[in-house]
Amino acid sequence: MEKQIATGKIYLGGSFNREVDHERVKRAKELLAQNPTIARVHFPFDYEFIDPAEVNPKIGEERSMTWRVGTFQNDLNGINTATCGVFLYDMDIFL
């Protein structure tokens, strides 16, 4: 059997607000990791930009412009370099 070279780059998107969302993302990453054609999975929360000037940022507080721009650029990079997007949505919350 020929060795397969992993070249796929996945952008994994979806909500990350509730515990069920965390579990859904974890499971999707596990399944994607089993695919030998996938080289990388970009999930935005795994690539969050850190602004060294921010001291102890708290959830819900407004973040620095440096953090916002850096996080946005990381996200754009993940989208622009992806060969495929996988998006997780819980349709039941919209019913």
The first five atom37 places (N, CA, C, CB, O) and aatype in JSON, in Angstrom:
{
  "aatype": [12, 6, 11, 5, 9, 0, 16, 7, 11, 9, 18, 10, 7, 7, 15, 13, 2, 1, 6, 19, 3, 8, 6, 1, 19, 11, 1, 0, 11, 6, 10, 10, 0, 5, 2, 14, 16, 9, 0, 1, 19, 8, 13, 14, 13, 3, 18, 6, 13, 9, 3, 14, 0, 6, 19, 2, 14, 11, 9, 7, 6, 6, 1, 15, 12, 16, 17, 1, 19, 7, 16, 13, 5, 2, 3, 10, 2, 7, 9, 2, 16, 0, 16, 4, 7, 19, 13, 10, 18, 3, 12, 3, 9, 13, 10],
  "atom_mask": [
    [1, 1, 1, 1, 1],
    [1, 1, 1, 1, 1],
    [1, 1, 1, 1, 1],
    [1, 1, 1, 1, 1],
    [1, 1, 1, 1, 1],
    [1, 1, 1, 1, 1],
    [1, 1, 1, 1, 1],
    [1, 1, 1, 0, 1],
    [1, 1, 1, 1, 1],
    [1, 1, 1, 1, 1],
    [1, 1, 1, 1, 1],
    [1, 1, 1, 1, 1],
    [1, 1, 1, 0, 1],
    [1, 1, 1, 0, 1],
    [1, 1, 1, 1, 1],
    [1, 1, 1, 1, 1],
    [1, 1, 1, 1, 1],
    [1, 1, 1, 1, 1],
    [1, 1, 1, 1, 1],
    [1, 1, 1, 1, 1],
    [1, 1, 1, 1, 1],
    [1, 1, 1, 1, 1],
    [1, 1, 1, 1, 1],
    [1, 1, 1, 1, 1],
    [1, 1, 1, 1, 1],
    [1, 1, 1, 1, 1],
    [1, 1, 1, 1, 1],
    [1, 1, 1, 1, 1],
    [1, 1, 1, 1, 1],
    [1, 1, 1, 1, 1],
    [1, 1, 1, 1, 1],
    [1, 1, 1, 1, 1],
    [1, 1, 1, 1, 1],
    [1, 1, 1, 1, 1],
    [1, 1, 1, 1, 1],
    [1, 1, 1, 1, 1],
    [1, 1, 1, 1, 1],
    [1, 1, 1, 1, 1],
    [1, 1, 1, 1, 1],
    [1, 1, 1, 1, 1],
    [1, 1, 1, 1, 1],
    [1, 1, 1, 1, 1],
    [1, 1, 1, 1, 1],
    [1, 1, 1, 1, 1],
    [1, 1, 1, 1, 1],
    [1, 1, 1, 1, 1],
    [1, 1, 1, 1, 1],
    [1, 1, 1, 1, 1],
    [1, 1, 1, 1, 1],
    [1, 1, 1, 1, 1],
    [1, 1, 1, 1, 1],
    [1, 1, 1, 1, 1],
    [1, 1, 1, 1, 1],
    [1, 1, 1, 1, 1],
    [1, 1, 1, 1, 1],
    [1, 1, 1, 1, 1],
    [1, 1, 1, 1, 1],
    [1, 1, 1, 1, 1],
    [1, 1, 1, 1, 1],
    [1, 1, 1, 0, 1],
    [1, 1, 1, 1, 1],
    [1, 1, 1, 1, 1],
    [1, 1, 1, 1, 1],
    [1, 1, 1, 1, 1],
    [1, 1, 1, 1, 1],
    [1, 1, 1, 1, 1],
    [1, 1, 1, 1, 1],
    [1, 1, 1, 1, 1],
    [1, 1, 1, 1, 1],
    [1, 1, 1, 0, 1],
    [1, 1, 1, 1, 1],
    [1, 1, 1, 1, 1],
    [1, 1, 1, 1, 1],
    [1, 1, 1, 1, 1],
    [1, 1, 1, 1, 1],
    [1, 1, 1, 1, 1],
    [1, 1, 1, 1, 1],
    [1, 1, 1, 0, 1],
    [1, 1, 1, 1, 1],
    [1, 1, 1, 1, 1],
    [1, 1, 1, 1, 1],
    [1, 1, 1, 1, 1],
    [1, 1, 1, 1, 1],
    [1, 1, 1, 1, 1],
    [1, 1, 1, 0, 1],
    [1, 1, 1, 1, 1],
    [1, 1, 1, 1, 1],
    [1, 1, 1, 1, 1],
    [1, 1, 1, 1, 1],
    [1, 1, 1, 1, 1],
    [1, 1, 1, 1, 1],
    [1, 1, 1, 1, 1],
    [1, 1, 1, 1, 1],
    [1, 1, 1, 1, 1],
    [1, 1, 1, 1, 1]
  ],
  "atom_positions": [
    [[0.84, -1.18, 0.0], [0.0, 0.0, 0.0], [0.89, 1.24, 0.0], [-0.96, 0.0, 1.22], [1.87, 1.32, 0.75]],
    [[0.55, 2.2, -0.83], [1.31, 3.43, -0.89], [1.03, 4.29, 0.33], [0.99, 4.19, -2.16], [-0.08, 4.33, 0.86]],
    [[2.1, 4.98, 0.76], [1.91, 5.91, 1.86], [1.19, 7.15, 1.35], [3.27, 6.29, 2.51], [1.54, 7.7, 0.3]],
    [[0.2, 7.58, 2.09], [-0.59, 8.74, 1.71], [-0.02, 9.98, 2.4], [-2.09, 8.54, 2.07], [0.26, 9.96, 3.59]],
    [[0.16, 11.03, 1.64], [0.67, 12.27, 2.19], [-0.51, 13.16, 2.57], [1.61, 12.99, 1.19], [-1.38, 13.45, 1.75]],
    [[-0.52, 13.6, 3.81], [-1.6, 14.45, 4.3], [-1.41, 15.86, 3.76], [-1.63, 14.47, 5.85], [-0.38, 16.49, 3.98]],
    [[-2.42, 16.35, 3.05], [-2.35, 17.7, 2.5], [-3.58, 18.54, 2.85], [-2.2, 17.63, 1.01], [-3.57, 19.76, 2.65]],
    [[-4.62, 17.92, 3.36], [-5.86, 18.64, 3.66], [-5.7, 19.58, 4.84], [0.0, 0.0, 0.0], [-5.11, 19.23, 5.86]],
    [[-6.23, 20.76, 4.69], [-6.22, 21.75, 5.77], [-7.66, 22.15, 6.04], [-5.34, 23.01, 5.4], [-8.33, 22.71, 5.17]],
    [[-8.13, 21.85, 7.23], [-9.53, 22.05, 7.6], [-9.68, 23.29, 8.47], [-10.07, 20.81, 8.34], [-8.92, 23.5, 9.42]],
    [[-10.66, 24.1, 8.14], [-11.08, 25.19, 9.03], [-12.31, 24.66, 9.76], [-11.39, 26.55, 8.24], [-13.33, 24.38, 9.14]],
    [[-12.21, 24.53, 11.08], [-13.3, 24.0, 11.9], [-13.99, 25.17, 12.6], [-12.78, 22.96, 12.94], [-13.4, 25.82, 13.46]],
    [[-15.23, 25.43, 12.23], [-15.97, 26.54, 12.8], [-17.2, 26.09, 13.54], [0.0, 0.0, 0.0], [-17.75, 25.02, 13.26]],
    [[-17.63, 26.9, 14.46], [-18.86, 26.6, 15.19], [-18.88, 27.34, 16.5], [0.0, 0.0, 0.0], [-17.91, 27.98, 16.89]],
    [[-19.99, 27.25, 17.18], [-20.18, 27.9, 18.47], [-19.28, 27.25, 19.52], [-21.65, 27.84, 18.9], [-18.95, 26.07, 19.42]],
    [[-18.91, 28.03, 20.52], [-18.06, 27.49, 21.59], [-18.52, 28.08, 22.93], [-16.55, 27.81, 21.33], [-17.71, 28.32, 23.82]],
    [[-19.83, 28.31, 23.05], [-20.37, 28.98, 24.23], [-20.82, 28.04, 25.34], [-21.52, 29.83, 23.83], [-20.77, 28.4, 26.52]],
    [[-21.25, 26.84, 24.97], [-21.8, 25.92, 25.95], [-20.94, 24.67, 26.05], [-23.25, 25.54, 25.59], [-20.14, 24.38, 25.16]],
    [[-21.09, 23.94, 27.12], [-20.32, 22.71, 27.32], [-20.58, 21.71, 26.19], [-20.66, 22.07, 28.67], [-19.66, 21.02, 25.75]],
    [[-21.82, 21.63, 25.72], [-22.15, 20.72, 24.63], [-21.38, 21.11, 23.35], [-23.68, 20.71, 24.36], [-21.0, 20.25, 22.56]],
    [[-21.15, 22.41, 23.16], [-20.35, 22.86, 22.01], [-18.91, 22.41, 22.14], [-20.41, 24.4, 21.88], [-18.29, 21.99, 21.16]],
    [[-18.37, 22.48, 23.35], [-16.99, 22.04, 23.6], [-16.86, 20.55, 23.27], [-16.58, 22.31, 25.08], [-15.89, 20.13, 22.64]],
    [[-17.84, 19.77, 23.7], [-17.8, 18.33, 23.43], [-17.93, 18.03, 21.94], [-18.93, 17.62, 24.2], [-17.27, 17.14, 21.42]],
    [[-18.77, 18.79, 21.26], [-18.96, 18.6, 19.82], [-17.66, 18.9, 19.06], [-20.11, 19.5, 19.29], [-17.29, 18.17, 18.15]],
    [[-16.98, 19.97, 19.44], [-15.71, 20.33, 18.81], [-14.65, 19.27, 19.11], [-15.23, 21.73, 19.29], [-13.9, 18.86, 18.22]],
    [[-14.59, 18.83, 20.35], [-13.62, 17.8, 20.73], [-13.83, 16.54, 19.9], [-13.74, 17.46, 22.24], [-12.86, 15.96, 19.4]],
    [[-15.06, 16.12, 19.75], [-15.38, 14.9, 18.98], [-15.04, 15.1, 17.5], [-16.88, 14.54, 19.14], [-14.5, 14.19, 16.87]],
    [[-15.35, 16.26, 16.96], [-15.03, 16.53, 15.55], [-13.52, 16.48, 15.32], [-15.6, 17.91, 15.11], [-13.06, 15.92, 14.33]],
    [[-12.75, 17.06, 16.24], [-11.29, 17.03, 16.12], [-10.78, 15.59, 16.16], [-10.64, 17.86, 17.24], [-9.88, 15.22, 15.4]],
    [[-11.34, 14.79, 17.06], [-10.93, 13.38, 17.16], [-11.21, 12.64, 15.84], [-11.67, 12.68, 18.33], [-10.36, 11.88, 15.36]],
    [[-12.38, 12.87, 15.28], [-12.73, 12.2, 14.02], [-11.84, 12.68, 12.87], [-14.19, 12.45, 13.68], [-11.39, 11.88, 12.06]],
    [[-11.6, 13.98, 12.81], [-10.75, 14.52, 11.75], [-9.31, 14.03, 11.88], [-10.79, 16.05, 11.77], [-8.63, 13.84, 10.87]],
    [[-8.84, 13.83, 13.1], [-7.48, 13.34, 13.34], [-7.3, 11.91, 12.81], [-7.16, 13.39, 14.83], [-6.17, 11.5, 12.53]],
    [[-8.37, 11.18, 12.68], [-8.3, 9.81, 12.17], [-8.17, 9.75, 10.65], [-9.52, 9.03, 12.61], [-7.86, 8.69, 10.1]],
    [[-8.4, 10.86, 9.99], [-8.34, 10.9, 8.53], [-6.89, 11.15, 8.1], [-9.28, 12.0, 7.96], [-6.34, 12.21, 8.37]],
    [[-6.27, 10.18, 7.42], [-4.85, 10.31, 7.05], [-4.57, 11.38, 5.99], [-4.35, 9.0, 6.56], [-3.41, 11.71, 5.73]],
    [[-5.61, 11.93, 5.38], [-5.41, 12.95, 4.35], [-5.37, 14.37, 4.93], [-6.5, 12.86, 3.3], [-5.06, 15.33, 4.22]],
    [[-5.67, 14.5, 6.21], [-5.74, 15.82, 6.84], [-4.42, 16.13, 7.54], [-6.91, 15.89, 7.84], [-3.96, 15.39, 8.4]],
    [[-3.84, 17.26, 7.14], [-2.57, 17.7, 7.71], [-2.78, 18.62, 8.92], [-1.74, 18.42, 6.65], [-1.99, 18.6, 9.86]],
    [[-3.84, 19.42, 8.88], [-4.03, 20.41, 9.95], [-5.5, 20.76, 10.09], [-3.21, 21.68, 9.67], [-6.24, 20.82, 9.11]],
    [[-5.9, 20.98, 11.33], [-7.24, 21.47, 11.63], [-7.08, 22.8, 12.35], [-8.07, 20.43, 12.5], [-6.45, 22.87, 13.41]],
    [[-7.65, 23.84, 11.77], [-7.58, 25.18, 12.39], [-8.92, 25.44, 13.08], [-7.26, 26.29, 11.32], [-9.94, 25.65, 12.42]],
    [[-8.9, 25.43, 14.4], [-10.06, 25.82, 15.19], [-9.69, 27.13, 15.87], [-10.48, 24.7, 16.24], [-8.74, 27.16, 16.65]],
    [[-10.42, 28.21, 15.6], [-10.0, 29.55, 16.05], [-9.61, 29.65, 17.53], [-11.09, 30.5, 15.79], [-8.68, 30.38, 17.86]],
    [[-10.31, 28.95, 18.41], [-10.0, 29.06, 19.83], [-8.67, 28.41, 20.19], [-11.12, 28.44, 20.65], [-8.13, 28.65, 21.27]],
    [[-8.15, 27.59, 19.29], [-6.82, 26.99, 19.5], [-5.71, 27.92, 19.05], [-6.72, 25.66, 18.75], [-4.54, 27.69, 19.35]],
    [[-6.07, 28.97, 18.33], [-5.08, 29.89, 17.77], [-5.34, 31.33, 18.2], [-5.08, 29.79, 16.25], [-5.08, 32.27, 17.44]],
    [[-5.85, 31.5, 19.4], [-6.18, 32.85, 19.87], [-4.92, 33.68, 20.05], [-6.97, 32.77, 21.19], [-3.93, 33.22, 20.63]],
    [[-4.96, 34.87, 19.57], [-3.85, 35.81, 19.69], [-3.73, 36.27, 21.14], [-4.04, 37.03, 18.75], [-4.74, 36.44, 21.82]],
    [[-2.51, 36.46, 21.62], [-2.29, 36.95, 22.97], [-1.62, 38.32, 22.89], [-1.42, 35.96, 23.81], [-0.56, 38.47, 22.28]],
    [[-2.24, 39.3, 23.48], [-1.67, 40.64, 23.55], [-0.91, 40.75, 24.86], [-2.78, 41.75, 23.43], [-1.53, 40.76, 25.93]],
    [[0.42, 40.83, 24.8], [1.2, 40.87, 26.05], [0.91, 42.12, 26.89], [2.68, 40.81, 25.72], [1.22, 42.14, 28.08]],
    [[0.34, 43.15, 26.29], [0.03, 44.37, 27.04], [-1.23, 44.22, 27.89], [-0.13, 45.54, 26.08], [-1.46, 45.0, 28.81]],
    [[-2.06, 43.21, 27.58], [-3.27, 42.99, 28.38], [-2.92, 42.22, 29.64], [-4.35, 42.22, 27.56], [-2.32, 41.15, 29.59]],
    [[-3.28, 42.79, 30.76], [-3.02, 42.13, 32.03], [-4.33, 41.53, 32.53], [-2.41, 43.12, 33.08], [-5.29, 42.26, 32.8]],
    [[-4.37, 40.22, 32.66], [-5.55, 39.5, 33.17], [-6.86, 39.89, 32.49], [-5.67, 39.75, 34.64], [-7.78, 40.36, 33.16]],
    [[-6.96, 39.7, 31.17], [-8.25, 40.01, 30.53], [-9.33, 39.07, 31.05], [-8.13, 39.89, 28.98], [-9.08, 37.88, 31.26]],
    [[-10.52, 39.61, 31.25], [-11.63, 38.82, 31.78], [-12.65, 38.56, 30.7], [-12.28, 39.52, 32.97], [-12.85, 39.38, 29.8]],
    [[-13.31, 37.41, 30.8], [-14.35, 37.05, 29.85], [-15.46, 38.08, 29.91], [-14.9, 35.64, 30.14], [-15.91, 38.47, 30.99]],
    [[-15.89, 38.51, 28.75], [-16.97, 39.48, 28.67], [-16.51, 40.92, 28.63], [0.0, 0.0, 0.0], [-17.28, 41.81, 28.26]],
    [[-15.26, 41.18, 29.01], [-14.75, 42.54, 28.95], [-14.28, 42.85, 27.53], [-13.6, 42.74, 29.95], [-13.93, 41.94, 26.77]],
    [[-14.28, 44.11, 27.2], [-13.79, 44.51, 25.88], [-12.28, 44.29, 25.82], [-14.14, 46.0, 25.59], [-11.54, 44.69, 26.72]],
    [[-11.85, 43.65, 24.75], [-10.43, 43.34, 24.59], [-9.74, 44.47, 23.83], [-10.24, 42.0, 23.85], [-10.39, 45.3, 23.19]],
    [[-8.41, 44.49, 23.9], [-7.63, 45.54, 23.24], [-7.77, 45.45, 21.72], [-6.15, 45.45, 23.65], [-8.07, 44.39, 21.17]],
    [[-7.53, 46.57, 21.05], [-7.58, 46.59, 19.59], [-6.48, 45.66, 19.03], [-7.4, 48.04, 19.05], [-6.7, 45.01, 18.01]],
    [[-5.34, 45.6, 19.68], [-4.26, 44.69, 19.25], [-4.75, 43.25, 19.28], [-3.0, 44.86, 20.15], [-4.5, 42.49, 18.34]],
    [[-5.44, 42.86, 20.35], [-5.97, 41.5, 20.46], [-7.01, 41.24, 19.38], [-6.58, 41.27, 21.86], [-7.0, 40.2, 18.73]],
    [[-7.92, 42.2, 19.18], [-8.99, 42.02, 18.2], [-8.43, 41.86, 16.79], [-9.95, 43.2, 18.24], [-8.85, 40.98, 16.04]],
    [[-7.47, 42.71, 16.42], [-6.88, 42.63, 15.08], [-6.08, 41.34, 14.93], [-5.97, 43.86, 14.81], [-6.18, 40.67, 13.9]],
    [[-5.29, 40.99, 15.94], [-4.49, 39.76, 15.88], [-5.35, 38.51, 15.78], [0.0, 0.0, 0.0], [-5.05, 37.61, 15.01]],
    [[-6.43, 38.46, 16.57], [-7.35, 37.32, 16.53], [-8.04, 37.22, 15.18], [-8.39, 37.42, 17.66], [-8.19, 36.13, 14.63]],
    [[-8.48, 38.36, 14.65], [-9.13, 38.4, 13.34], [-8.16, 37.93, 12.25], [-9.64, 39.82, 13.04], [-8.55, 37.16, 11.37]],
    [[-6.91, 38.39, 12.31], [-5.92, 37.98, 11.31], [-5.63, 36.48, 11.39], [-4.62, 38.77, 11.5], [-5.49, 35.82, 10.36]],
    [[-5.55, 35.93, 12.61], [-5.36, 34.48, 12.77], [-6.52, 33.72, 12.14], [-5.23, 34.11, 14.25], [-6.32, 32.7, 11.49]],
    [[-7.73, 34.23, 12.35], [-8.91, 33.58, 11.8], [-8.9, 33.65, 10.27], [-10.19, 34.24, 12.35], [-9.16, 32.65, 9.6]],
    [[-8.6, 34.81, 9.73], [-8.52, 34.94, 8.27], [-7.46, 34.01, 7.69], [-8.2, 36.39, 7.89], [-7.68, 33.4, 6.64]],
    [[-6.33, 33.9, 8.36], [-5.28, 33.0, 7.89], [-5.78, 31.56, 7.86], [-4.03, 33.12, 8.79], [-5.51, 30.82, 6.91]],
    [[-6.5, 31.15, 8.91], [-7.05, 29.8, 8.95], [-8.03, 29.55, 7.83], [0.0, 0.0, 0.0], [-8.04, 28.47, 7.23]],
    [[-8.87, 30.54, 7.53], [-9.85, 30.41, 6.45], [-9.16, 30.4, 5.09], [-10.88, 31.56, 6.51], [-9.45, 29.56, 4.24]],
    [[-8.25, 31.34, 4.88], [-7.59, 31.48, 3.58], [-6.68, 30.31, 3.21], [-6.79, 32.75, 3.55], [-6.49, 30.03, 2.03]],
    [[-6.13, 29.64, 4.2], [-5.23, 28.52, 3.9], [-5.94, 27.17, 3.94], [-4.08, 28.51, 4.88], [-5.33, 26.14, 3.64]],
    [[-7.21, 27.16, 4.3], [-7.97, 25.9, 4.37], [-8.32, 25.4, 2.97], [-9.26, 26.09, 5.2], [-8.57, 26.18, 2.05]],
    [[-8.34, 24.09, 2.85], [-8.81, 23.47, 1.61], [-10.26, 23.02, 1.76], [-7.92, 22.27, 1.23], [-10.92, 22.66, 0.79]],
    [[-10.75, 23.06, 3.01], [-12.12, 22.62, 3.28], [-12.58, 23.24, 4.6], [-12.23, 21.06, 3.33], [-11.77, 23.48, 5.5]],
    [[-13.86, 23.5, 4.7], [-14.42, 24.0, 5.95], [-15.4, 23.0, 6.53], [0.0, 0.0, 0.0], [-16.2, 22.4, 5.81]],
    [[-15.33, 22.81, 7.84], [-16.28, 21.96, 8.56], [-16.9, 22.87, 9.62], [-15.57, 20.68, 9.22], [-16.2, 23.43, 10.46]],
    [[-18.23, 23.01, 9.57], [-18.91, 23.93, 10.46], [-19.95, 23.17, 11.28], [-19.57, 25.07, 9.67], [-20.79, 22.46, 10.74]],
    [[-19.87, 23.33, 12.59], [-20.73, 22.61, 13.53], [-21.81, 23.54, 14.06], [-19.9, 22.02, 14.7], [-21.52, 24.58, 14.64]],
    [[-23.04, 23.16, 13.85], [-24.16, 23.96, 14.34], [-25.2, 23.05, 14.97], [-24.78, 24.79, 13.19], [-25.47, 21.96, 14.47]],
    [[-25.76, 23.52, 16.07], [-26.82, 22.81, 16.76], [-28.14, 23.41, 16.28], [-26.67, 22.9, 18.32], [-28.57, 24.45, 16.78]],
    [[-28.77, 22.76, 15.34], [-30.0, 23.29, 14.75], [-31.16, 23.29, 15.76], [-30.37, 22.47, 13.51], [-32.13, 24.03, 15.58]],
    [[-31.08, 22.46, 16.81], [-32.15, 22.4, 17.78], [-32.31, 23.7, 18.57], [-31.91, 21.27, 18.73], [-33.4, 24.0, 19.05]],
    [[-31.23, 24.47, 18.71], [-31.35, 25.7, 19.5], [-32.11, 26.79, 18.74], [-29.96, 26.22, 19.89], [-32.5, 27.81, 19.32]],
    [[-32.33, 26.57, 17.45], [-33.04, 27.56, 16.65], [-34.52, 27.22, 16.48], [-32.39, 27.68, 15.3], [-35.26, 27.96, 15.84]],
    [[-34.96, 26.1, 17.06], [-36.35, 25.7, 16.92], [-37.23, 26.36, 17.96], [-36.48, 24.19, 17.02], [-38.44, 26.12, 17.98]]
  ]
}
